[in-house]
Every structure is written in C-alpha cells, then in structure tokens.
Amino acid sequence: MKFKIPRGTQDILPETSALWRIVEAKAHDLCRRYNYKEIRTPMFEQTELFARGVGDTTDIVQKEMYTFEDRGGRSLTLRPEGTASVARSYAENKMHGWADQPVKLYYIGPMFRYERPQSGRMRQFVQFGVEAMGSDDPAIDAEVIALAMNFYQELGLKGLKLVINSLGDKDSRDAHRTALVNHFKPRITEFCTDCQQRLESNPLRILDCKKDRDHELMASAPSILDYLSEESAAYFSNVQQYLEAMKIPFTIDSGLVRGLDYYNSTAFEIMLEGEGFGAITTLMGGGRYNGLVEDLGGPETPGIGFALSLERLLMALETQGIALPVEESLDAYLITMGEVAKSHAPALLHRLRGEGITVDGDYMNKKMKAQFKAADRQNATFTLVLGDDELENGTVVLKNLETGGQENIPVEQAIEKLKAERGA
Ligand code: HAM
C-alpha cells in the first residue's frame, strides 16, 4: 500500500526548511526588539474554548474545526488559531497580576482548519502571531500593526497594503446591527441559506459571505463607521494619528469585518497589491478583542493582536522573486582512502564535531573521486584526506577547495586551522 500526504498539508523538505528557519528567525528577532515574549500553548484545546472564543456563528467553528473525542470522552479540537488559546492562558495563569502590563506575547506554530485547499489556503498552516493584552492605549494598536508591517518589509516584500477599520464598541455594534438587519431583511430570501441564518445570529457575518459577495445590497450596506460611538471614533482617530506619525500608509475600508467573532474596535489586514497568488491576497489579519478574556472566565481585559501564515509569506516572497540568504555549507568533508582509514573515520568525525566543526564524510563506500564530488556538492570549504600514510604519521591532508592549496599537517593543527577559519 502506498501512502499519500493528507490533503491541504505539505512536507517541508530540507531545501525549503532553510527558508522557514530564516523567516522564523526574523519573527523571533523582531519580537525581541519590540519586547514581545514567546508563549507556547497546546496544539489542541477543549472544543468549547473555540466555540466561545472564536464564536459559534463563524465559519471556523461551524465548518472548519478538526474536532475529536479522546479516550476519556472529552471533546477536543486541533487549534484553528492562536488567540483563544493565549486568552485562555492569560486567564488561567493570572497574567493580569503580572507586574509588566500589557503582557506582550507571540507564538509561531501550526494551526488546523478544514478548508477547501487552494494556493495559499492549507488545512495545516503555521501562524506567527502576537497578542498584547491588558492595555487599551491606541498606541499599542499602532505598535502591533507596525510590527507586522516591519516583519514583511525587513524580509524585502513590496506592494504591501495596510487596510484598517473600526468595529466599534458594544453600543456602536448594536446600532450597526439593527441597521444591517433593516437593510437586508426585506430581501434576505435572495441570499444564501447561511446568510439567512446570519441575519438572526450575526448579521455582520453577511458582509463576509463569499457566495453573496456581489449582491447589490452588499455595496450599499450600512457602514459601521457611521455608527461609531463618540469614544470609538476618537479611539480610531488616535490609532490613525499614530500610524501617520510612524509614516505607515494605510487605507480605511469599512467593509473589513474579519471572520472571527471576538473582534471589536480596531481591525486590520495587510494585503499584497498587484499580482497576488491565486485568489488570495490577504497576508495577515488582526484586531482588538476587548472582552475575550472575560468571555473565557478571566477578568475584564483589553487585547489586540494579529496573525499571519508563513506559507503565504513564503509564497509572496517567491512571487516577487525575493531570494532569502540560505547558507548551507560544510566547514569540511572527510575523505578516506582505503579500508583502514575508513574505519578511523567515525572517531575522527566525532572529534571534529566535538570541536564545533561542521563536517561530514562518506557512508556509501564511494571511491575517492566520488567523495571529492560529494564535498563539492555539499559546499565544503575544506577536505580532510586520510590515507594509510597519514594514519601512520597522525596527520591529514587539509585542502582548501576554493584556493586549491593543500598541506599535510598533524590532525591537531588541522583542527585549529578549521576552527580559526570558522571564526574568520
Ligand atoms: P485569521 O484572519 O483567521 O485571524 O488568520 C490570520 C492569517 O492566518 C491570515 O491572514 C493568513 O495569513 C493565515 N491563514 C488563515 N487561514 C489560513 C489557511 N487555511 N492557510 C494558510 N494561511 C492561513 C486569526 O487567526 C486571528 N487569530 C488573528 C489575530 C490574532 N487576531 C488577533 N490576534
């Protein structure tokens, strides 16, 4: 029987995993600069956490979760996103009591959604996300957005488009909700069955419907921005001022509603302008979720964050022909001549590696010429050649593959040279 990888997942082979390490290193580095600390939460949680946190009426909860019962009869779900878990952890670990507020956290890890796979949409994908919890200062909104923009920019991505919106506070949303119901109700039968249900459960979700996207009532739907309370409007305007001061260009789109229920106030996405990849051009999404921690049993806590998938980032980099600096080379490759020398290879390799030298050797009984070829292919800077004579004298032939220069020297001396070369 032949096995196939599950639909919507991928193997990241060595050639590509080097790229992954570069973008992950960029995320870690940037978060250190912005003083966000890493959090690692489990890959599965109680199903109820997502039903409550992400929202019963969202596509994620209704259609996309990998839910299973464990042997103890508990309903568990592979996490479809990271925010609910971080909010759960914030409440559970009483982070509101920590001296430094807001608590600034980030994560990099796999998420799972049963979606229809297409370019840029996977069933398992890796999100890099940040969450700043405990502050309702519009300056932290601008910081979180700036971090996301910087991440892409420092990796060299061009044509980034930042779109922002405000979903308002509870009063704003209640007023908007009533307006939406009045707008759609008379002609709701022209919409899909999902939207007909959404009219009752969560009319905002209608604006997010992929099927009815082109219905004429969509474009004329009441804008949340016309229903913002005075406080929400002032907050949103502050966020914009901070972005302007940071010289981060943005556009406001009142149709940006986001697909998860915990959002309120600031919402944002970063898209790729011009030629994207397939139908998907959204690289990143985020927003405020004041009230989420409380909904999950914690104290009243404001929060804001974003998440982006590394898959979409890597696709965008590839589309734009941006090559990341992959450095995969060996300090040295050990070449043996004859059976006796070969039998000494494992101990010598072990010793070299113990000295911090990146080195490999032959395990395929290759002829000497083929061993030299392997050294070349693997980008070795030096070869170490070990034959009967060298064994007898306690030496090796150290050859610099770039210059062609070589010398027969004691093993200790070769080690020192390799180490010095490394440091150079
Ligand atoms: P989201 O908009 O559902 O938000 O996802 C955020 C990002 O995850 C997307 O912009 C995209 O880069 C990536 N993504 C989502 N689904 C897939 C998929 N099937 N395949 C590949 N990439 C995907 C959230 O998840 C929120 N937790 C973001 C957030 C954090 N809001 C506040 N804090």
Short mmCIF file of C-alpha atoms and ligand atoms in Angstrom, two decimals:
data_model
loop_
_atom_site.label_atom_id
_atom_site.label_comp_id
_atom_site.label_asym_id
_atom_site.label_seq_id
_atom_site.Cartn_x
_atom_site.Cartn_y
_atom_site.Cartn_z
CA MET A 1 0.00 0.00 0.00
CA LYS A 2 1.20 3.45 -0.91
CA PHE A 3 0.56 6.34 1.43
CA LYS A 4 -0.16 9.91 0.49
CA ILE A 5 0.13 13.07 2.48
CA PRO A 6 -3.27 14.34 3.78
CA ARG A 7 -4.98 16.93 1.57
CA GLY A 8 -4.10 20.51 2.43
CA THR A 9 -0.84 19.64 4.18
CA GLN A 10 2.73 19.71 2.94
CA ASP A 11 6.12 18.24 3.63
CA ILE A 12 8.69 20.93 4.09
CA LEU A 13 11.78 19.41 2.56
CA PRO A 14 15.32 20.44 3.56
CA GLU A 15 15.73 22.92 0.71
CA THR A 16 12.66 24.83 1.89
CA SER A 17 13.04 24.33 5.62
CA ALA A 18 16.13 26.54 5.42
CA LEU A 19 13.82 29.36 4.24
CA TRP A 20 11.45 28.61 7.11
CA ARG A 21 14.26 28.99 9.60
CA ILE A 22 15.16 32.38 8.15
CA VAL A 23 11.64 33.78 8.42
CA GLU A 24 11.18 32.26 11.86
CA ALA A 25 14.45 33.83 12.97
CA LYS A 26 13.18 37.18 11.66
CA ALA A 27 10.00 36.79 13.72
CA HIS A 28 11.96 35.95 16.89
CA ASP A 29 14.37 38.80 16.27
CA LEU A 30 11.65 41.37 15.64
CA CYS A 31 9.69 40.30 18.69
CA ARG A 32 12.79 40.67 20.81
CA ARG A 33 13.20 44.23 19.53
CA TYR A 34 9.57 45.04 20.32
CA ASN A 35 9.81 43.19 23.65
CA TYR A 36 7.21 40.51 22.94
CA LYS A 37 7.90 37.21 24.74
CA GLU A 38 7.25 33.78 23.29
CA ILE A 39 4.34 31.67 24.53
CA ARG A 40 3.75 28.04 23.55
CA THR A 41 0.27 26.66 24.09
CA PRO A 42 -1.01 23.15 23.30
CA MET A 43 -1.98 22.20 19.78
CA PHE A 44 -5.37 21.04 20.98
CA GLU A 45 -7.78 22.59 23.43
CA GLN A 46 -11.26 21.94 24.78
CA THR A 47 -13.66 22.36 21.85
CA GLU A 48 -15.74 24.77 23.90
CA LEU A 49 -12.84 27.24 24.06
CA PHE A 50 -13.09 27.91 20.33
CA ALA A 51 -16.90 27.79 20.25
CA ARG A 52 -16.91 30.52 22.91
CA GLY A 53 -13.80 32.40 21.88
CA VAL A 54 -13.84 32.38 18.08
CA GLY A 55 -17.65 32.30 18.02
CA ASP A 56 -20.43 29.80 17.29
CA THR A 57 -21.55 31.67 14.19
CA THR A 58 -18.19 31.76 12.44
CA ASP A 59 -17.22 29.53 9.51
CA ILE A 60 -14.24 28.37 11.53
CA VAL A 61 -16.38 26.91 14.30
CA GLN A 62 -19.27 25.79 12.12
CA LYS A 63 -17.35 24.18 9.27
CA GLU A 64 -13.64 24.06 9.73
CA MET A 65 -12.64 22.52 13.03
CA TYR A 66 -10.83 19.24 13.49
CA THR A 67 -12.78 18.02 16.49
CA PHE A 68 -12.38 14.62 18.10
CA GLU A 69 -13.24 12.80 21.26
CA ASP A 70 -10.35 11.49 23.30
CA ARG A 71 -10.39 8.17 25.10
CA GLY A 72 -11.75 9.87 28.17
CA GLY A 73 -14.77 11.12 26.24
CA ARG A 74 -13.66 14.77 26.19
CA SER A 75 -14.30 16.83 23.08
CA LEU A 76 -11.03 18.32 21.91
CA THR A 77 -10.19 20.41 18.85
CA LEU A 78 -6.96 20.99 16.99
CA ARG A 79 -6.47 24.73 17.33
CA PRO A 80 -7.71 26.65 14.29
CA GLU A 81 -5.99 29.83 15.52
CA GLY A 82 -3.93 31.07 18.46
CA THR A 83 -5.77 33.98 20.07
CA ALA A 84 -8.34 31.95 22.02
CA SER A 85 -5.56 29.79 23.49
CA VAL A 86 -3.49 32.80 24.51
CA ALA A 87 -6.52 34.45 26.11
CA ARG A 88 -7.28 31.18 27.93
CA SER A 89 -3.70 31.03 29.15
CA TYR A 90 -3.80 34.71 30.21
CA ALA A 91 -6.82 34.00 32.40
CA GLU A 92 -5.61 30.62 33.65
CA ASN A 93 -2.14 31.86 34.58
CA LYS A 94 -3.50 35.09 36.07
CA MET A 95 -1.30 37.17 33.83
CA HIS A 96 -3.34 40.25 34.74
CA GLY A 97 -1.43 40.09 38.03
CA TRP A 98 1.98 40.28 36.35
CA ALA A 99 3.92 43.44 37.11
CA ASP A 100 4.55 44.36 33.49
CA GLN A 101 1.40 45.27 31.60
CA PRO A 102 0.43 44.97 28.88
CA VAL A 103 1.56 41.35 28.65
CA LYS A 104 3.14 41.18 25.20
CA LEU A 105 3.26 37.67 23.76
CA TYR A 106 3.98 35.96 20.45
CA TYR A 107 3.80 32.46 19.02
CA ILE A 108 4.84 30.52 15.97
CA GLY A 109 3.09 27.22 15.41
CA PRO A 110 0.79 25.05 13.31
CA MET A 111 -2.95 25.74 13.11
CA PHE A 112 -5.59 23.46 11.60
CA ARG A 113 -8.67 24.34 9.57
CA TYR A 114 -10.77 22.04 7.42
CA GLU A 115 -10.88 24.40 4.45
CA ARG A 116 -11.03 23.74 0.73
CA PRO A 117 -7.34 23.64 -0.10
CA GLN A 118 -6.07 26.04 -2.74
CA SER A 119 -3.00 28.11 -3.31
CA GLY A 120 -2.31 29.91 -0.01
CA ARG A 121 -5.04 28.03 1.84
CA MET A 122 -3.96 24.92 3.70
CA ARG A 123 -5.53 22.59 6.24
CA GLN A 124 -2.40 22.78 8.34
CA PHE A 125 -0.54 26.08 8.24
CA VAL A 126 1.90 27.87 10.52
CA GLN A 127 0.92 31.15 12.07
CA PHE A 128 3.21 33.75 13.51
CA GLY A 129 1.02 35.81 15.82
CA VAL A 130 1.40 38.45 18.51
CA GLU A 131 -1.01 39.40 21.27
CA ALA A 132 -0.72 42.46 23.54
CA MET A 133 -3.08 42.07 26.47
CA GLY A 134 -4.02 44.45 29.24
CA SER A 135 -3.80 47.85 27.55
CA ASP A 136 -6.40 49.90 25.73
CA ASP A 137 -3.99 52.60 24.65
CA PRO A 138 -4.33 53.25 20.89
CA ALA A 139 -0.51 53.43 20.80
CA ILE A 140 -0.33 49.67 21.33
CA ASP A 141 -2.64 49.17 18.33
CA ALA A 142 -0.18 51.15 16.24
CA GLU A 143 2.75 49.17 17.68
CA VAL A 144 1.18 45.82 16.78
CA ILE A 145 0.41 47.00 13.25
CA ALA A 146 3.91 48.44 12.87
CA LEU A 147 5.47 45.15 13.96
CA ALA A 148 3.55 43.26 11.28
CA MET A 149 4.48 45.79 8.59
CA ASN A 150 8.13 45.72 9.64
CA PHE A 151 8.20 41.95 9.51
CA TYR A 152 7.24 41.93 5.83
CA GLN A 153 9.33 44.96 4.95
CA GLU A 154 12.51 43.66 6.54
CA LEU A 155 12.14 40.47 4.52
CA GLY A 156 12.02 42.62 1.39
CA LEU A 157 8.36 42.32 0.41
CA LYS A 158 6.97 45.09 -1.78
CA GLY A 159 3.47 46.29 -2.62
CA LEU A 160 2.10 45.93 0.91
CA LYS A 161 -1.28 47.48 1.52
CA LEU A 162 -2.45 48.08 5.06
CA VAL A 163 -6.22 48.28 5.45
CA ILE A 164 -7.78 49.32 8.73
CA ASN A 165 -11.28 49.69 10.11
CA SER A 166 -13.03 50.11 13.42
CA LEU A 167 -15.71 47.68 14.52
CA GLY A 168 -16.59 49.97 17.41
CA ASP A 169 -17.59 49.22 20.97
CA LYS A 170 -20.74 47.42 22.06
CA ASP A 171 -23.02 50.43 21.61
CA SER A 172 -21.66 51.10 18.14
CA ARG A 173 -22.08 47.49 17.12
CA ASP A 174 -25.62 47.21 18.49
CA ALA A 175 -26.68 50.26 16.49
CA HIS A 176 -24.95 48.91 13.38
CA ARG A 177 -26.51 45.51 13.84
CA THR A 178 -30.01 46.98 13.85
CA ALA A 179 -29.18 48.95 10.71
CA LEU A 180 -27.87 45.80 8.99
CA VAL A 181 -30.99 43.82 9.85
CA ASN A 182 -33.19 46.61 8.47
CA HIS A 183 -31.07 46.75 5.33
CA PHE A 184 -31.02 43.04 4.50
CA LYS A 185 -34.31 41.76 5.94
CA PRO A 186 -36.68 42.82 3.11
CA ARG A 187 -34.62 40.92 0.52
CA ILE A 188 -32.95 38.22 2.64
CA THR A 189 -34.52 35.42 0.55
CA GLU A 190 -32.22 36.46 -2.30
CA PHE A 191 -29.26 35.42 -0.14
CA CYS A 192 -27.77 32.00 0.61
CA THR A 193 -29.19 29.88 3.42
CA ASP A 194 -26.14 30.65 5.57
CA CYS A 195 -26.83 34.37 5.24
CA GLN A 196 -30.49 33.85 6.06
CA GLN A 197 -29.40 32.33 9.34
CA ARG A 198 -26.77 35.01 9.84
CA LEU A 199 -29.48 37.69 9.74
CA GLU A 200 -30.67 36.40 13.09
CA SER A 201 -27.45 35.09 14.63
CA ASN A 202 -24.87 37.64 13.49
CA PRO A 203 -25.77 39.95 10.59
CA LEU A 204 -22.21 41.31 10.43
CA ARG A 205 -21.14 37.92 9.07
CA ILE A 206 -23.29 38.53 5.96
CA LEU A 207 -20.75 41.14 4.87
CA ASP A 208 -18.12 38.42 4.96
CA CYS A 209 -20.08 35.93 2.81
CA LYS A 210 -18.10 34.57 -0.11
CA LYS A 211 -21.18 33.38 -2.04
CA ASP A 212 -23.18 36.60 -1.92
CA ARG A 213 -20.22 38.91 -2.27
CA ASP A 214 -21.58 40.50 -5.46
CA HIS A 215 -25.18 41.07 -4.39
CA GLU A 216 -26.12 44.73 -4.87
CA LEU A 217 -27.14 45.11 -1.21
CA MET A 218 -23.58 44.35 -0.15
CA ALA A 219 -22.09 47.53 -1.56
CA SER A 220 -24.88 49.68 -0.16
CA ALA A 221 -24.88 48.05 3.29
CA PRO A 222 -24.67 50.46 6.23
CA SER A 223 -21.11 51.23 7.22
CA ILE A 224 -20.01 50.61 10.80
CA LEU A 225 -18.08 53.86 10.65
CA ASP A 226 -21.38 55.78 10.52
CA TYR A 227 -22.45 54.12 13.77
CA LEU A 228 -19.31 54.54 15.88
CA SER A 229 -19.88 55.97 19.34
CA GLU A 230 -18.01 59.16 20.11
CA GLU A 231 -15.48 57.23 22.17
CA SER A 232 -14.87 54.61 19.48
CA ALA A 233 -14.48 57.26 16.81
CA ALA A 234 -11.93 59.15 18.92
CA TYR A 235 -10.01 55.93 19.60
CA PHE A 236 -9.90 55.05 15.91
CA SER A 237 -8.73 58.52 15.04
CA ASN A 238 -5.91 58.21 17.60
CA VAL A 239 -4.74 54.96 16.06
CA GLN A 240 -4.63 56.66 12.67
CA GLN A 241 -2.61 59.57 14.06
CA TYR A 242 -0.01 57.20 15.50
CA LEU A 243 0.26 55.36 12.18
CA GLU A 244 0.68 58.66 10.38
CA ALA A 245 3.40 59.69 12.83
CA MET A 246 5.17 56.38 12.09
CA LYS A 247 4.78 57.13 8.37
CA ILE A 248 2.94 53.89 7.79
CA PRO A 249 0.48 54.41 4.93
CA PHE A 250 -2.97 52.86 5.31
CA THR A 251 -6.41 52.89 3.78
CA ILE A 252 -9.70 52.70 5.65
CA ASP A 253 -12.18 50.08 4.49
CA SER A 254 -15.46 49.99 6.38
CA GLY A 255 -16.16 46.61 4.76
CA LEU A 256 -13.30 44.97 6.64
CA VAL A 257 -15.18 42.90 9.22
CA ARG A 258 -12.83 39.92 9.90
CA GLY A 259 -14.06 36.37 10.19
CA LEU A 260 -13.87 35.80 13.94
CA ASP A 261 -16.45 36.95 16.48
CA TYR A 262 -14.16 38.24 19.20
CA TYR A 263 -13.23 41.43 17.36
CA ASN A 264 -14.22 44.97 18.24
CA SER A 265 -12.66 48.40 17.84
CA THR A 266 -9.54 48.37 15.62
CA ALA A 267 -9.41 45.74 12.84
CA PHE A 268 -6.74 45.48 10.18
CA GLU A 269 -5.35 43.38 7.38
CA ILE A 270 -2.26 43.54 5.22
CA MET A 271 -2.78 42.64 1.59
CA LEU A 272 -0.47 42.31 -1.34
CA GLU A 273 -1.11 44.82 -4.10
CA GLY A 274 -0.97 43.87 -7.74
CA GLU A 275 -0.38 40.30 -8.77
CA GLY A 276 -1.00 38.13 -5.74
CA PHE A 277 -1.07 34.38 -5.66
CA GLY A 278 -4.31 32.90 -6.92
CA ALA A 279 -7.42 34.48 -5.46
CA ILE A 280 -5.89 35.19 -2.09
CA THR A 281 -4.07 38.40 -1.43
CA THR A 282 -4.54 38.76 2.31
CA LEU A 283 -1.26 38.16 4.05
CA MET A 284 -2.19 38.96 7.62
CA GLY A 285 -5.18 39.82 9.79
CA GLY A 286 -5.75 41.09 13.29
CA GLY A 287 -7.58 43.41 15.57
CA ARG A 288 -8.80 44.22 19.05
CA TYR A 289 -10.65 41.69 21.14
CA ASN A 290 -11.57 43.58 24.30
CA GLY A 291 -13.80 41.26 26.32
CA LEU A 292 -12.44 37.93 25.04
CA VAL A 293 -10.54 37.10 28.24
CA GLU A 294 -13.67 37.93 30.23
CA ASP A 295 -15.78 35.69 27.98
CA LEU A 296 -13.35 32.89 28.80
CA GLY A 297 -13.75 33.35 32.54
CA GLY A 298 -10.96 35.85 33.23
CA PRO A 299 -11.10 39.46 34.34
CA GLU A 300 -12.08 42.29 32.00
CA THR A 301 -9.04 42.68 29.75
CA PRO A 302 -8.45 44.66 26.59
CA GLY A 303 -6.31 42.98 23.95
CA ILE A 304 -5.05 43.32 20.41
CA GLY A 305 -3.01 41.15 18.08
CA PHE A 306 -2.51 39.75 14.63
CA ALA A 307 -1.57 36.51 12.97
CA LEU A 308 -0.07 35.69 9.59
CA SER A 309 0.84 32.44 7.97
CA LEU A 310 4.39 31.71 7.00
CA GLU A 311 3.07 29.76 3.98
CA ARG A 312 1.51 32.90 2.48
CA LEU A 313 4.59 34.92 3.32
CA LEU A 314 6.90 32.44 1.56
CA MET A 315 4.59 32.35 -1.47
CA ALA A 316 4.63 36.14 -1.63
CA LEU A 317 8.42 36.21 -1.43
CA GLU A 318 8.62 33.65 -4.21
CA THR A 319 6.12 35.54 -6.38
CA GLN A 320 8.26 38.64 -6.05
CA GLY A 321 11.47 36.73 -6.78
CA ILE A 322 12.97 37.59 -3.39
CA ALA A 323 15.73 35.13 -2.52
CA LEU A 324 16.48 34.75 1.17
CA PRO A 325 20.14 34.25 2.08
CA VAL A 326 20.32 30.50 2.66
CA GLU A 327 23.74 29.47 3.89
CA GLU A 328 24.13 25.75 3.78
CA SER A 329 27.74 24.68 3.70
CA LEU A 330 30.20 22.42 5.47
CA ASP A 331 33.44 23.54 7.04
CA ALA A 332 34.98 20.31 5.89
CA TYR A 333 34.35 16.93 4.27
CA LEU A 334 36.37 13.94 5.36
CA ILE A 335 37.69 11.80 2.53
CA THR A 336 39.18 8.40 3.29
CA MET A 337 41.42 6.20 1.18
CA GLY A 338 41.30 2.50 1.93
CA GLU A 339 39.59 0.27 4.46
CA VAL A 340 41.80 1.10 7.42
CA ALA A 341 41.43 4.85 7.03
CA LYS A 342 37.67 4.40 6.61
CA SER A 343 37.48 2.54 9.91
CA HIS A 344 39.05 5.57 11.63
CA ALA A 345 36.58 7.99 10.08
CA PRO A 346 33.77 7.78 12.69
CA ALA A 347 36.09 8.62 15.58
CA LEU A 348 37.72 11.49 13.68
CA LEU A 349 34.34 12.94 12.60
CA HIS A 350 33.16 12.65 16.21
CA ARG A 351 36.21 14.53 17.42
CA LEU A 352 35.87 17.28 14.79
CA ARG A 353 32.20 17.79 15.58
CA GLY A 354 33.04 17.96 19.25
CA GLU A 355 35.33 20.87 18.35
CA GLY A 356 32.39 22.69 16.79
CA ILE A 357 33.36 21.95 13.20
CA THR A 358 30.60 21.31 10.66
CA VAL A 359 31.78 18.19 8.92
CA ASP A 360 30.53 15.12 7.13
CA GLY A 361 32.01 12.04 5.50
CA ASP A 362 31.16 9.12 3.27
CA TYR A 363 28.84 6.28 4.27
CA MET A 364 28.29 4.85 0.80
CA ASN A 365 31.69 3.27 0.17
CA LYS A 366 32.39 5.80 -2.53
CA LYS A 367 35.60 5.93 -4.49
CA MET A 368 37.86 8.85 -3.74
CA LYS A 369 36.80 10.84 -6.80
CA ALA A 370 33.15 10.47 -5.86
CA GLN A 371 33.96 11.58 -2.31
CA PHE A 372 35.56 14.75 -3.68
CA LYS A 373 32.43 15.33 -5.77
CA ALA A 374 30.26 14.96 -2.69
CA ALA A 375 32.43 17.50 -0.87
CA ASP A 376 31.92 19.93 -3.74
CA ARG A 377 28.18 19.36 -3.96
CA GLN A 378 27.79 19.96 -0.25
CA ASN A 379 29.68 23.21 -0.41
CA ALA A 380 32.55 22.15 1.81
CA THR A 381 35.24 24.78 2.31
CA PHE A 382 37.92 22.18 3.04
CA THR A 383 38.51 18.48 2.55
CA LEU A 384 40.44 16.40 5.01
CA VAL A 385 42.06 13.45 3.31
CA LEU A 386 43.00 10.47 5.40
CA GLY A 387 45.02 7.53 3.96
CA ASP A 388 47.40 4.90 5.28
CA ASP A 389 50.40 7.26 5.32
CA GLU A 390 48.52 9.97 7.17
CA LEU A 391 47.26 7.43 9.70
CA GLU A 392 50.76 6.27 10.39
CA ASN A 393 52.03 9.82 10.89
CA GLY A 394 49.00 11.18 12.75
CA THR A 395 48.38 13.73 10.01
CA VAL A 396 45.71 14.64 7.45
CA VAL A 397 45.85 16.43 4.12
CA LEU A 398 43.91 19.65 4.54
CA LYS A 399 42.83 21.05 1.20
CA ASN A 400 41.18 24.39 0.65
CA LEU A 401 38.64 23.76 -2.11
CA GLU A 402 38.40 27.42 -3.01
CA THR A 403 42.13 28.09 -3.50
CA GLY A 404 43.24 24.53 -4.23
CA GLY A 405 46.09 24.92 -1.71
CA GLN A 406 46.80 21.88 0.42
CA GLU A 407 49.14 20.78 3.23
CA ASN A 408 49.85 17.60 5.10
CA ILE A 409 49.69 18.55 8.79
CA PRO A 410 49.07 16.92 12.20
CA VAL A 411 45.37 16.40 12.99
CA GLU A 412 45.54 18.87 15.93
CA GLN A 413 46.85 21.56 13.63
CA ALA A 414 44.14 20.88 11.04
CA ILE A 415 41.53 21.24 13.77
CA GLU A 416 43.00 24.57 14.87
CA LYS A 417 43.04 25.81 11.27
CA LEU A 418 39.44 24.78 10.69
CA LYS A 419 38.39 26.48 13.91
CA ALA A 420 40.27 29.64 13.01
CA GLU A 421 38.67 29.62 9.56
CA ARG A 422 35.24 29.32 11.14
CA GLY A 423 35.83 32.33 13.30
CA ALA A 424 37.18 34.36 10.39
P1 HAM B 1 -7.32 34.92 10.56
O1 HAM B 1 -7.65 36.10 9.69
O2 HAM B 1 -8.28 33.82 10.61
O3 HAM B 1 -7.07 35.52 12.01
O4 HAM B 1 -5.93 34.35 10.12
C1 HAM B 1 -4.79 35.16 10.12
C2 HAM B 1 -3.86 34.77 9.00
O5 HAM B 1 -3.58 33.39 9.05
C3 HAM B 1 -4.38 35.01 7.60
O6 HAM B 1 -4.25 36.34 7.20
C4 HAM B 1 -3.45 34.10 6.81
O7 HAM B 1 -2.16 34.67 6.69
C5 HAM B 1 -3.33 32.92 7.74
N1 HAM B 1 -4.29 31.85 7.39
C6 HAM B 1 -5.55 31.68 7.83
N2 HAM B 1 -6.08 30.57 7.32
C7 HAM B 1 -5.13 30.01 6.54
C8 HAM B 1 -5.08 28.84 5.73
N3 HAM B 1 -6.10 27.99 5.66
N4 HAM B 1 -3.93 28.58 5.05
C9 HAM B 1 -2.88 29.42 5.13
N5 HAM B 1 -2.88 30.53 5.87
C10 HAM B 1 -3.99 30.83 6.56
C11 HAM B 1 -6.67 34.79 13.08
O8 HAM B 1 -6.33 33.63 13.04
C12 HAM B 1 -6.59 35.59 14.36
N6 HAM B 1 -6.25 34.68 15.48
C13 HAM B 1 -5.58 36.71 14.22
C14 HAM B 1 -5.47 37.52 15.45
C15 HAM B 1 -4.53 37.42 16.42
N7 HAM B 1 -6.33 38.47 15.83
C16 HAM B 1 -5.93 38.97 16.99
N8 HAM B 1 -4.85 38.34 17.35
#
